[in-house]
Amino acid sequence: MRMSSGLQFTHASQPRFEWGREIADHLYVYSGGIDVFHFSITRPVEHPRNTVGRYRNVDPLTIGYLIRQKVEELGENYLSWPQTALFDQIGIRKQVMETDPYGNFLLTGHDYGTGRNWARLGQLYLQDGFWNGERLLPEGWAEFVSAPAPAWKNAQYGGLFWVNGDKRWTALPTSAYYMSGAGGQNVIIVPTHDLVVVRQGHRVGQRIGIRGLDNALGVLMDALP
């Protein structure tokens, strides 16, 4: 959950990584046409667990493997389970979650929804896992994912959520936390102000868009009591 499993998984940001000579494991799960769960759970150990924090797709994919095992053990339909167990409960009717060729949800990318869909997911966390008075997420879950992970050098990652401990969003409190996807997609949860902010965009112009979002958040916070 905290991106500190210690499993070996190459990333393009690593020293001596050479584009054109190899494909990073972090990206290979999208393009390799492989069983991404098997690929992830068979990676060798590089660091003792919970000692090194780094953003690697191997961690959520390993969790995905465990989830699929449990869902099928319960006799549930794995491919429809996210819709029936979660999305239907919070009013999301159409959300695309792509799989690998073996029917495993990729989870770390290729998940598509409208701004309203993402806002509903953010609202679920803002409400501590409650929806219409019913608890959908375990007690303490939102608190866990929004707490800085101990293995990370900087307070920037929690439990599959980024956290604002490093003031990535300069106008927001350090208690804010957020989902962050390729191309500058963001769902930001600010519990102190009962606020959820969704930003969607395109990879082209991402850096400018994120700077603009940071500025917009400052204006928004100034307008709130």
Coordinates of C-alpha atoms in Angstrom, one line a residue:
M1 CA 0.0 0.0 0.0
R2 CA 2.8 2.4 0.8
M3 CA 5.1 1.8 -2.2
S4 CA 7.8 0.3 0.0
S5 CA 7.5 -3.5 -0.7
G6 CA 11.2 -3.7 -1.6
L7 CA 10.5 -5.7 -4.8
Q8 CA 12.8 -5.1 -7.7
F9 CA 11.1 -3.2 -10.4
T10 CA 13.0 -1.0 -12.8
H11 CA 12.0 2.6 -13.5
A12 CA 13.1 5.1 -16.2
S13 CA 14.2 7.5 -13.4
Q14 CA 16.9 5.1 -12.2
P15 CA 20.5 6.0 -12.8
R16 CA 22.0 4.4 -15.9
F17 CA 18.7 3.6 -17.3
E18 CA 19.0 3.7 -21.1
W19 CA 16.0 4.5 -23.3
G20 CA 16.1 2.4 -26.5
R21 CA 18.0 -0.4 -24.9
E22 CA 15.5 -1.6 -22.4
I23 CA 12.0 -1.1 -21.3
A24 CA 11.4 -0.2 -17.6
D25 CA 9.3 -2.8 -15.7
H26 CA 7.2 0.2 -14.6
L27 CA 6.1 0.7 -18.2
Y28 CA 6.4 -2.9 -19.5
V29 CA 3.2 -3.8 -17.6
Y30 CA 1.3 -1.6 -20.1
S31 CA 3.0 -2.7 -23.3
G32 CA 4.3 -6.2 -22.8
G33 CA 1.1 -8.2 -23.4
I34 CA 1.9 -10.1 -20.2
D35 CA 0.1 -11.4 -17.1
V36 CA 0.9 -8.3 -15.0
F37 CA 0.0 -9.9 -11.7
H38 CA 2.3 -12.9 -12.2
F39 CA 5.0 -10.6 -13.5
S40 CA 4.8 -8.5 -10.3
I41 CA 4.6 -11.2 -7.7
T42 CA 7.6 -13.0 -9.1
R43 CA 10.0 -10.0 -8.9
P44 CA 13.0 -10.6 -6.6
V45 CA 13.5 -8.7 -3.4
E46 CA 15.8 -5.7 -3.7
H47 CA 15.3 -4.0 -0.4
P48 CA 13.9 -5.1 3.0
R49 CA 10.3 -4.2 3.1
N50 CA 9.2 -0.9 4.6
T51 CA 12.8 0.5 4.3
V52 CA 12.8 2.3 1.0
G53 CA 9.9 4.3 -0.4
R54 CA 9.7 4.7 -4.2
Y55 CA 6.9 4.9 -6.8
R56 CA 6.7 1.6 -8.5
N57 CA 3.7 -0.2 -10.2
V58 CA 4.8 -3.5 -8.7
D59 CA 3.2 -2.7 -5.4
P60 CA -0.4 -1.9 -6.4
L61 CA -0.3 -4.8 -9.0
T62 CA 0.7 -7.2 -6.2
I63 CA -2.2 -5.9 -4.2
G64 CA -4.4 -6.4 -7.2
Y65 CA -3.3 -10.1 -7.3
L66 CA -4.4 -10.6 -3.7
I67 CA -7.7 -8.8 -4.4
R68 CA -8.5 -11.1 -7.4
Q69 CA -7.7 -14.2 -5.3
K70 CA -10.1 -13.1 -2.5
V71 CA -12.9 -12.0 -4.9
E72 CA -12.9 -15.3 -6.7
E73 CA -12.6 -17.3 -3.5
L74 CA -15.9 -15.6 -2.4
G75 CA -17.5 -16.7 -5.7
E76 CA -17.8 -13.2 -7.0
N77 CA -17.4 -12.2 -10.7
Y78 CA -14.0 -10.5 -10.7
L79 CA -14.6 -8.3 -13.8
S80 CA -17.9 -6.9 -12.5
W81 CA -16.9 -6.7 -8.9
P82 CA -15.6 -3.1 -8.9
Q83 CA -18.9 -1.9 -10.4
T84 CA -21.2 -3.9 -8.1
A85 CA -19.1 -3.5 -4.9
L86 CA -18.2 0.1 -5.2
F87 CA -19.2 2.2 -8.2
D88 CA -22.9 1.3 -8.1
Q89 CA -22.9 2.2 -4.4
I90 CA -21.8 5.8 -5.1
G91 CA -23.7 6.5 -8.3
I92 CA -20.9 5.9 -10.8
R93 CA -22.6 4.2 -13.8
K94 CA -19.8 4.2 -16.4
Q95 CA -16.1 3.8 -15.4
V96 CA -13.6 2.1 -17.7
M97 CA -11.0 -0.1 -16.0
E98 CA -8.8 -1.8 -18.6
T99 CA -7.2 -5.2 -18.1
D100 CA -4.2 -7.0 -19.4
P101 CA -4.7 -9.9 -21.9
Y102 CA -5.2 -12.2 -19.0
G103 CA -8.2 -10.3 -17.5
N104 CA -6.3 -8.6 -14.7
F105 CA -7.2 -5.0 -13.9
L106 CA -4.1 -2.9 -14.6
L107 CA -5.1 -0.6 -11.7
T108 CA -2.0 1.6 -12.1
G109 CA -3.3 3.3 -15.2
H110 CA -5.8 3.0 -18.1
D111 CA -8.7 3.9 -15.8
Y112 CA -11.1 6.3 -17.4
G113 CA -14.0 8.3 -15.9
T114 CA -15.7 11.6 -16.0
G115 CA -14.8 14.5 -13.7
R116 CA -18.0 13.7 -11.8
N117 CA -17.0 10.1 -11.3
W118 CA -13.6 11.1 -9.9
A119 CA -15.3 13.7 -7.7
R120 CA -17.5 11.0 -6.3
L121 CA -14.5 8.8 -5.4
G122 CA -12.9 11.8 -3.7
Q123 CA -16.1 12.6 -1.8
L124 CA -16.2 9.1 -0.5
Y125 CA -12.8 9.6 1.1
L126 CA -13.7 13.1 2.3
Q127 CA -16.7 11.5 4.1
D128 CA -14.4 8.9 5.8
G129 CA -15.8 6.1 3.7
F130 CA -19.5 6.8 4.3
W131 CA -22.0 7.2 1.5
N132 CA -25.7 8.0 2.3
G133 CA -25.1 7.0 5.9
E134 CA -23.6 3.6 5.0
R135 CA -20.0 2.7 5.6
L136 CA -18.4 1.4 2.4
L137 CA -14.7 1.7 3.4
P138 CA -13.3 0.2 6.6
E139 CA -13.1 2.4 9.7
G140 CA -9.8 4.2 9.7
W141 CA -9.1 3.6 6.0
A142 CA -9.1 7.2 4.9
E143 CA -6.9 8.1 7.8
F144 CA -4.4 5.4 6.8
V145 CA -4.1 6.3 3.2
S146 CA -3.6 10.0 4.0
A147 CA -0.9 9.4 6.6
P148 CA 2.7 9.8 5.3
A149 CA 4.4 6.4 4.7
P150 CA 7.4 5.9 7.1
A151 CA 9.8 4.5 4.5
W152 CA 9.7 7.6 2.3
K153 CA 12.4 10.3 2.9
N154 CA 9.9 13.1 2.3
A155 CA 6.3 13.2 3.5
Q156 CA 4.8 13.0 0.0
Y157 CA 3.2 9.5 -0.2
G158 CA 0.7 7.7 1.9
G159 CA -1.2 4.5 1.1
L160 CA -1.8 4.5 -2.7
F161 CA -2.4 8.3 -2.3
W162 CA 0.0 11.2 -2.5
V163 CA 0.0 13.4 0.5
N164 CA 0.8 17.1 0.7
G165 CA 3.4 16.9 3.4
D166 CA 6.0 18.3 1.0
K167 CA 3.7 21.2 0.1
R168 CA 3.3 20.0 -3.5
W169 CA 0.2 22.2 -3.5
T170 CA 1.6 25.3 -1.9
A171 CA -1.8 26.8 -0.8
L172 CA -3.1 23.6 0.7
P173 CA -2.5 22.3 4.2
T174 CA -0.2 19.4 4.7
S175 CA -3.2 17.2 5.7
A176 CA -4.5 17.4 2.1
Y177 CA -4.0 14.2 0.0
Y178 CA -4.7 13.3 -3.6
M179 CA -4.9 10.9 -6.5
S180 CA -2.5 11.8 -9.3
G181 CA -2.5 10.2 -12.8
A182 CA -0.6 10.6 -16.1
G183 CA -1.2 13.8 -17.9
G184 CA -1.9 15.9 -14.8
Q185 CA -5.1 14.2 -13.7
N186 CA -5.7 15.0 -10.0
V187 CA -8.4 14.4 -7.4
I188 CA -7.4 16.5 -4.3
I189 CA -9.1 16.0 -0.9
V190 CA -8.9 18.7 1.6
P191 CA -10.6 17.5 4.8
T192 CA -10.0 20.8 6.8
H193 CA -12.1 22.7 4.3
D194 CA -14.6 19.9 3.4
L195 CA -13.3 20.2 -0.2
V196 CA -12.7 17.9 -3.2
V197 CA -11.0 19.4 -6.3
V198 CA -10.8 17.4 -9.6
R199 CA -8.5 18.5 -12.4
Q200 CA -8.4 16.6 -15.8
G201 CA -6.2 17.4 -18.7
H202 CA -3.8 16.1 -21.4
R203 CA -0.2 15.1 -21.2
V204 CA 0.6 17.9 -23.7
G205 CA 0.9 21.0 -21.6
Q206 CA 0.8 19.0 -18.3
R207 CA 3.5 21.1 -16.6
I208 CA 1.8 24.4 -17.4
G209 CA -1.5 22.9 -16.4
I210 CA -0.2 21.8 -13.0
R211 CA 1.3 25.2 -12.3
G212 CA -2.0 26.7 -13.2
L213 CA -3.8 24.3 -10.9
D214 CA -1.5 25.3 -8.0
N215 CA -2.3 29.0 -8.6
A216 CA -6.0 28.3 -8.9
L217 CA -6.0 26.4 -5.6
G218 CA -4.5 29.5 -4.0
V219 CA -7.3 31.6 -5.3
L220 CA -9.8 29.0 -4.2
M221 CA -8.4 28.8 -0.7
D222 CA -8.4 32.6 -0.4
A223 CA -12.1 32.6 -1.2
L224 CA -13.0 30.0 1.4
P225 CA -13.7 30.8 5.1

